C-alpha cells in the first residue's frame, strides 16, 4: 500500500488543520464542518493528479480547444456519520462522481475486545472504477478495513484511495498489513499515537460529535 502524508509539505491545508484542532475554534460547529470540507477539497485535488486523463475537444464561442479531462469513473464512498462533511468537500471537486455510503461504529464484544459493526451500505457497481473512501479519523484502521471488505462485494475497482485527515501510526500500520498493494492511503497528518481508549493523540477529539453534536 502506498502511503502519502500531505503534512510533509506546506500548503493551506495546515491552516485548516490548525483550526479543526483548536479547542476554541471547535466551538463553532458550522466552521468546523466547513474546514473539514475544505480539507476534503484540497485532498481531492491531490488525488486528481494521480488519475488517468484523456484529451477532449471543447467548443468555445471563438473556436475549439483541446484539454485533458479525467477518464476514470469515480465512486466517492463515506463512512457515516463523521465522513459526511469530508465527502461534501470531495464531491465539490469530483462533482460527477457516483456515491456510496457505509455505516460503521465501535462496540465491545463479549470478549471485551473492540470491534467495528456495519449495518447499512448503499453503493453502485464498483467494477473497473476508481473508489475513493473518505473518513476523517484513522485510529485503529479497523473501520477502513471493514469498508474495504464490504465494498469488495460490489465488484473489483480499478484503484482504491483511502483518505483520512488525521491518522494514528497504529492505524496506518494496520492498513499497511491488511490492504493490497493497489491501494493508496492519503493523510493530511499522522499524529503521535493512540491512547488507551483508542483515540488519536493529539488528534482533535470526536469528529462526528464536533460536526453534528454528541450522541448517546
Short mmCIF file of C-alpha atoms in Angstrom, two decimals:
data_model
loop_
_atom_site.label_atom_id
_atom_site.label_comp_id
_atom_site.label_asym_id
_atom_site.label_seq_id
_atom_site.Cartn_x
_atom_site.Cartn_y
_atom_site.Cartn_z
CA UNK A 1 0.00 0.00 0.00
CA UNK A 2 1.26 3.46 -0.89
CA UNK A 3 1.14 6.00 1.96
CA UNK A 4 1.04 9.74 1.29
CA UNK A 5 1.36 12.21 4.19
CA UNK A 6 0.38 15.65 2.91
CA UNK A 7 1.73 17.38 6.03
CA UNK A 8 5.24 16.70 4.78
CA UNK A 9 4.86 19.76 2.55
CA UNK A 10 3.49 23.17 3.48
CA UNK A 11 0.17 24.26 1.99
CA UNK A 12 -3.07 25.96 3.01
CA UNK A 13 -4.03 22.55 4.39
CA UNK A 14 -2.00 23.41 7.50
CA UNK A 15 -4.26 26.41 8.20
CA UNK A 16 -7.40 24.27 8.10
CA UNK A 17 -5.76 21.62 10.28
CA UNK A 18 -4.88 24.25 12.89
CA UNK A 19 -8.49 25.40 13.05
CA UNK A 20 -10.10 21.96 13.37
CA UNK A 21 -7.66 21.04 16.17
CA UNK A 22 -8.20 24.25 18.16
CA UNK A 23 -10.46 23.78 21.21
CA UNK A 24 -11.56 27.42 20.84
CA UNK A 25 -12.49 27.30 17.15
CA UNK A 26 -14.14 23.89 17.59
CA UNK A 27 -16.98 25.58 19.48
CA UNK A 28 -18.25 26.87 16.13
CA UNK A 29 -19.76 23.69 14.70
CA UNK A 30 -20.51 25.20 11.30
CA UNK A 31 -16.93 26.44 10.92
CA UNK A 32 -15.62 23.01 11.96
CA UNK A 33 -17.70 21.28 9.28
CA UNK A 34 -16.64 23.81 6.64
CA UNK A 35 -12.96 23.30 7.44
CA UNK A 36 -13.41 19.53 7.18
CA UNK A 37 -14.98 20.08 3.75
CA UNK A 38 -12.12 22.40 2.73
CA UNK A 39 -9.58 19.75 3.64
CA UNK A 40 -11.58 17.32 1.54
CA UNK A 41 -11.39 19.71 -1.40
CA UNK A 42 -7.60 20.06 -1.09
CA UNK A 43 -7.12 16.30 -0.78
CA UNK A 44 -9.40 15.67 -3.76
CA UNK A 45 -7.22 17.89 -5.92
CA UNK A 46 -4.14 15.96 -4.80
CA UNK A 47 -5.83 12.65 -5.60
CA UNK A 48 -6.89 14.01 -9.01
CA UNK A 49 -3.23 14.32 -10.00
CA UNK A 50 -2.90 10.52 -9.92
CA UNK A 51 -5.90 9.68 -12.11
CA UNK A 52 -6.00 8.75 -15.81
CA UNK A 53 -6.80 11.50 -18.31
CA UNK A 54 -7.77 11.70 -21.95
CA UNK A 55 -7.95 14.55 -24.41
CA UNK A 56 -11.27 16.15 -25.30
CA UNK A 57 -12.19 18.93 -27.69
CA UNK A 58 -14.36 21.69 -26.25
CA UNK A 59 -16.21 24.24 -28.37
CA UNK A 60 -15.72 27.86 -27.32
CA UNK A 61 -17.50 30.91 -28.80
CA UNK A 62 -14.42 31.50 -30.98
CA UNK A 63 -13.19 28.02 -31.85
CA UNK A 64 -12.18 24.72 -30.26
CA UNK A 65 -9.72 23.92 -27.51
CA UNK A 66 -8.07 20.62 -26.62
CA UNK A 67 -7.97 19.80 -22.93
CA UNK A 68 -7.16 16.74 -20.84
CA UNK A 69 -10.07 15.61 -18.68
CA UNK A 70 -10.46 12.81 -16.12
CA UNK A 71 -11.05 9.46 -17.81
CA UNK A 72 -11.57 7.38 -14.67
CA UNK A 73 -15.15 6.80 -13.48
CA UNK A 74 -15.12 7.75 -9.78
CA UNK A 75 -17.12 6.49 -6.82
CA UNK A 76 -16.92 8.55 -3.61
CA UNK A 77 -17.58 6.42 -0.53
CA UNK A 78 -18.11 7.69 3.01
CA UNK A 79 -18.22 6.11 6.43
CA UNK A 80 -21.21 7.53 8.28
CA UNK A 81 -21.56 9.90 10.11
CA UNK A 82 -18.30 11.77 10.62
CA UNK A 83 -17.34 11.42 6.96
CA UNK A 84 -20.23 13.49 5.58
CA UNK A 85 -18.57 16.97 5.56
CA UNK A 86 -15.38 15.50 4.11
CA UNK A 87 -17.48 13.73 1.48
CA UNK A 88 -19.04 17.07 0.60
CA UNK A 89 -15.59 18.56 0.02
CA UNK A 90 -14.60 15.72 -2.30
CA UNK A 91 -17.92 15.97 -4.13
CA UNK A 92 -17.35 19.70 -4.69
CA UNK A 93 -14.29 18.69 -6.75
CA UNK A 94 -15.48 15.39 -8.29
CA UNK A 95 -18.98 16.71 -8.95
CA UNK A 96 -19.88 13.98 -11.47
CA UNK A 97 -18.86 11.09 -9.22
CA UNK A 98 -21.15 8.30 -8.13
CA UNK A 99 -21.57 7.92 -4.38
CA UNK A 100 -21.55 5.17 -1.77
CA UNK A 101 -22.29 5.15 1.96
CA UNK A 102 -21.43 2.69 4.70
CA UNK A 103 -22.28 2.76 8.40
CA UNK A 104 -19.55 1.81 10.88
CA UNK A 105 -19.44 2.10 14.65
CA UNK A 106 -17.34 0.79 17.52
CA UNK A 107 -18.50 -1.58 20.24
CA UNK A 108 -17.01 -4.02 22.73
CA UNK A 109 -17.77 -7.67 22.01
CA UNK A 110 -18.39 -10.42 24.58
CA UNK A 111 -14.63 -10.91 24.93
CA UNK A 112 -14.21 -7.21 25.80
CA UNK A 113 -12.44 -6.60 22.51
CA UNK A 114 -13.05 -3.61 20.25
CA UNK A 115 -14.89 -4.43 17.03
CA UNK A 116 -16.39 -2.45 14.16
CA UNK A 117 -20.02 -3.09 13.25
CA UNK A 118 -21.58 -2.16 9.90
CA UNK A 119 -25.34 -2.38 9.41
CA UNK A 120 -26.00 -0.33 6.27
CA UNK A 121 -24.49 0.07 2.80
CA UNK A 122 -25.70 1.83 -0.35
CA UNK A 123 -23.35 1.75 -3.33
CA UNK A 124 -23.21 1.29 -7.12
CA UNK A 125 -21.30 -1.37 -9.02
CA UNK A 126 -17.58 -0.70 -8.50
CA UNK A 127 -16.19 -2.79 -11.34
CA UNK A 128 -13.36 -1.00 -13.16
CA UNK A 129 -13.96 2.28 -11.30
CA UNK A 130 -11.74 4.36 -9.03
CA UNK A 131 -13.03 4.08 -5.47
CA UNK A 132 -12.26 6.90 -3.03
CA UNK A 133 -13.16 6.12 0.59
CA UNK A 134 -13.19 9.08 2.99
CA UNK A 135 -13.21 9.05 6.79
CA UNK A 136 -11.69 11.98 8.71
CA UNK A 137 -10.09 9.99 11.55
CA UNK A 138 -7.94 6.89 11.03
CA UNK A 139 -7.44 5.49 14.54
CA UNK A 140 -7.12 1.69 14.66
CA UNK A 141 -7.65 1.24 10.92
CA UNK A 142 -10.38 -1.31 11.54
CA UNK A 143 -13.20 0.83 10.07
CA UNK A 144 -11.34 1.27 6.79
CA UNK A 145 -10.65 -2.45 6.68
CA UNK A 146 -14.35 -3.21 7.24
CA UNK A 147 -15.19 -0.75 4.44
CA UNK A 148 -12.73 -2.45 2.10
CA UNK A 149 -14.21 -5.88 2.78
CA UNK A 150 -17.77 -4.59 2.33
CA UNK A 151 -17.09 -2.85 -0.96
CA UNK A 152 -15.34 -5.95 -2.33
CA UNK A 153 -18.81 -7.46 -2.66
CA UNK A 154 -19.73 -4.88 -5.33
CA UNK A 155 -17.10 -5.57 -7.97
CA UNK A 156 -13.37 -5.08 -8.35
CA UNK A 157 -12.34 -1.40 -8.60
CA UNK A 158 -9.51 -0.29 -10.85
CA UNK A 159 -7.87 1.50 -7.91
CA UNK A 160 -8.75 2.36 -4.31
CA UNK A 161 -7.83 5.52 -2.42
CA UNK A 162 -8.40 5.78 1.34
CA UNK A 163 -8.43 9.40 2.55
CA UNK A 164 -8.20 10.49 6.19
CA UNK A 165 -7.46 13.85 7.73
CA UNK A 166 -5.71 12.75 10.91
CA UNK A 167 -4.22 9.28 11.33
CA UNK A 168 -2.53 7.37 14.11
CA UNK A 169 0.62 5.41 13.24
CA UNK A 170 -1.05 2.26 14.61
CA UNK A 171 -3.90 2.65 12.12
CA UNK A 172 -1.53 3.31 9.23
CA UNK A 173 0.45 0.19 10.08
CA UNK A 174 -2.74 -1.88 10.43
CA UNK A 175 -3.91 -0.92 6.94
CA UNK A 176 -0.44 -1.44 5.53
CA UNK A 177 -0.63 -5.05 6.77
CA UNK A 178 -4.21 -5.75 5.70
CA UNK A 179 -4.76 -3.93 2.41
CA UNK A 180 -3.35 -4.88 -1.02
CA UNK A 181 -0.63 -3.01 -2.87
CA UNK A 182 -3.01 -1.34 -5.34
CA UNK A 183 -4.44 0.82 -2.51
CA UNK A 184 -3.24 4.31 -1.62
CA UNK A 185 -3.66 5.91 1.81
CA UNK A 186 -3.80 9.73 1.90
CA UNK A 187 -3.39 11.53 5.23
CA UNK A 188 -3.35 15.24 6.00
CA UNK A 189 -1.36 14.47 9.15
CA UNK A 190 -0.04 11.42 11.01
CA UNK A 191 -0.08 12.02 14.76
CA UNK A 192 1.84 10.53 17.69
CA UNK A 193 -0.18 7.55 18.94
CA UNK A 194 -3.47 6.08 20.17
CA UNK A 195 -4.38 6.41 23.83
CA UNK A 196 -5.87 3.64 25.97
CA UNK A 197 -9.37 4.44 24.65
CA UNK A 198 -8.15 4.19 21.03
CA UNK A 199 -8.38 7.95 20.40
CA UNK A 200 -5.71 9.72 18.38
CA UNK A 201 -3.24 11.89 20.34
CA UNK A 202 -3.02 14.86 19.97
CA UNK A 203 -5.81 14.43 17.40
CA UNK A 204 -8.83 16.71 17.71
CA UNK A 205 -11.46 14.76 19.66
CA UNK A 206 -14.53 13.04 18.24
CA UNK A 207 -15.01 14.37 14.69
CA UNK A 208 -18.62 13.16 14.47
CA UNK A 209 -19.61 14.90 17.69
CA UNK A 210 -17.83 18.10 16.68
CA UNK A 211 -19.65 18.08 13.34
CA UNK A 212 -23.14 17.11 14.46
CA UNK A 213 -23.39 17.11 18.28
CA UNK A 214 -22.90 14.49 20.96
CA UNK A 215 -24.55 11.08 20.68
CA UNK A 216 -25.91 8.74 23.33
#
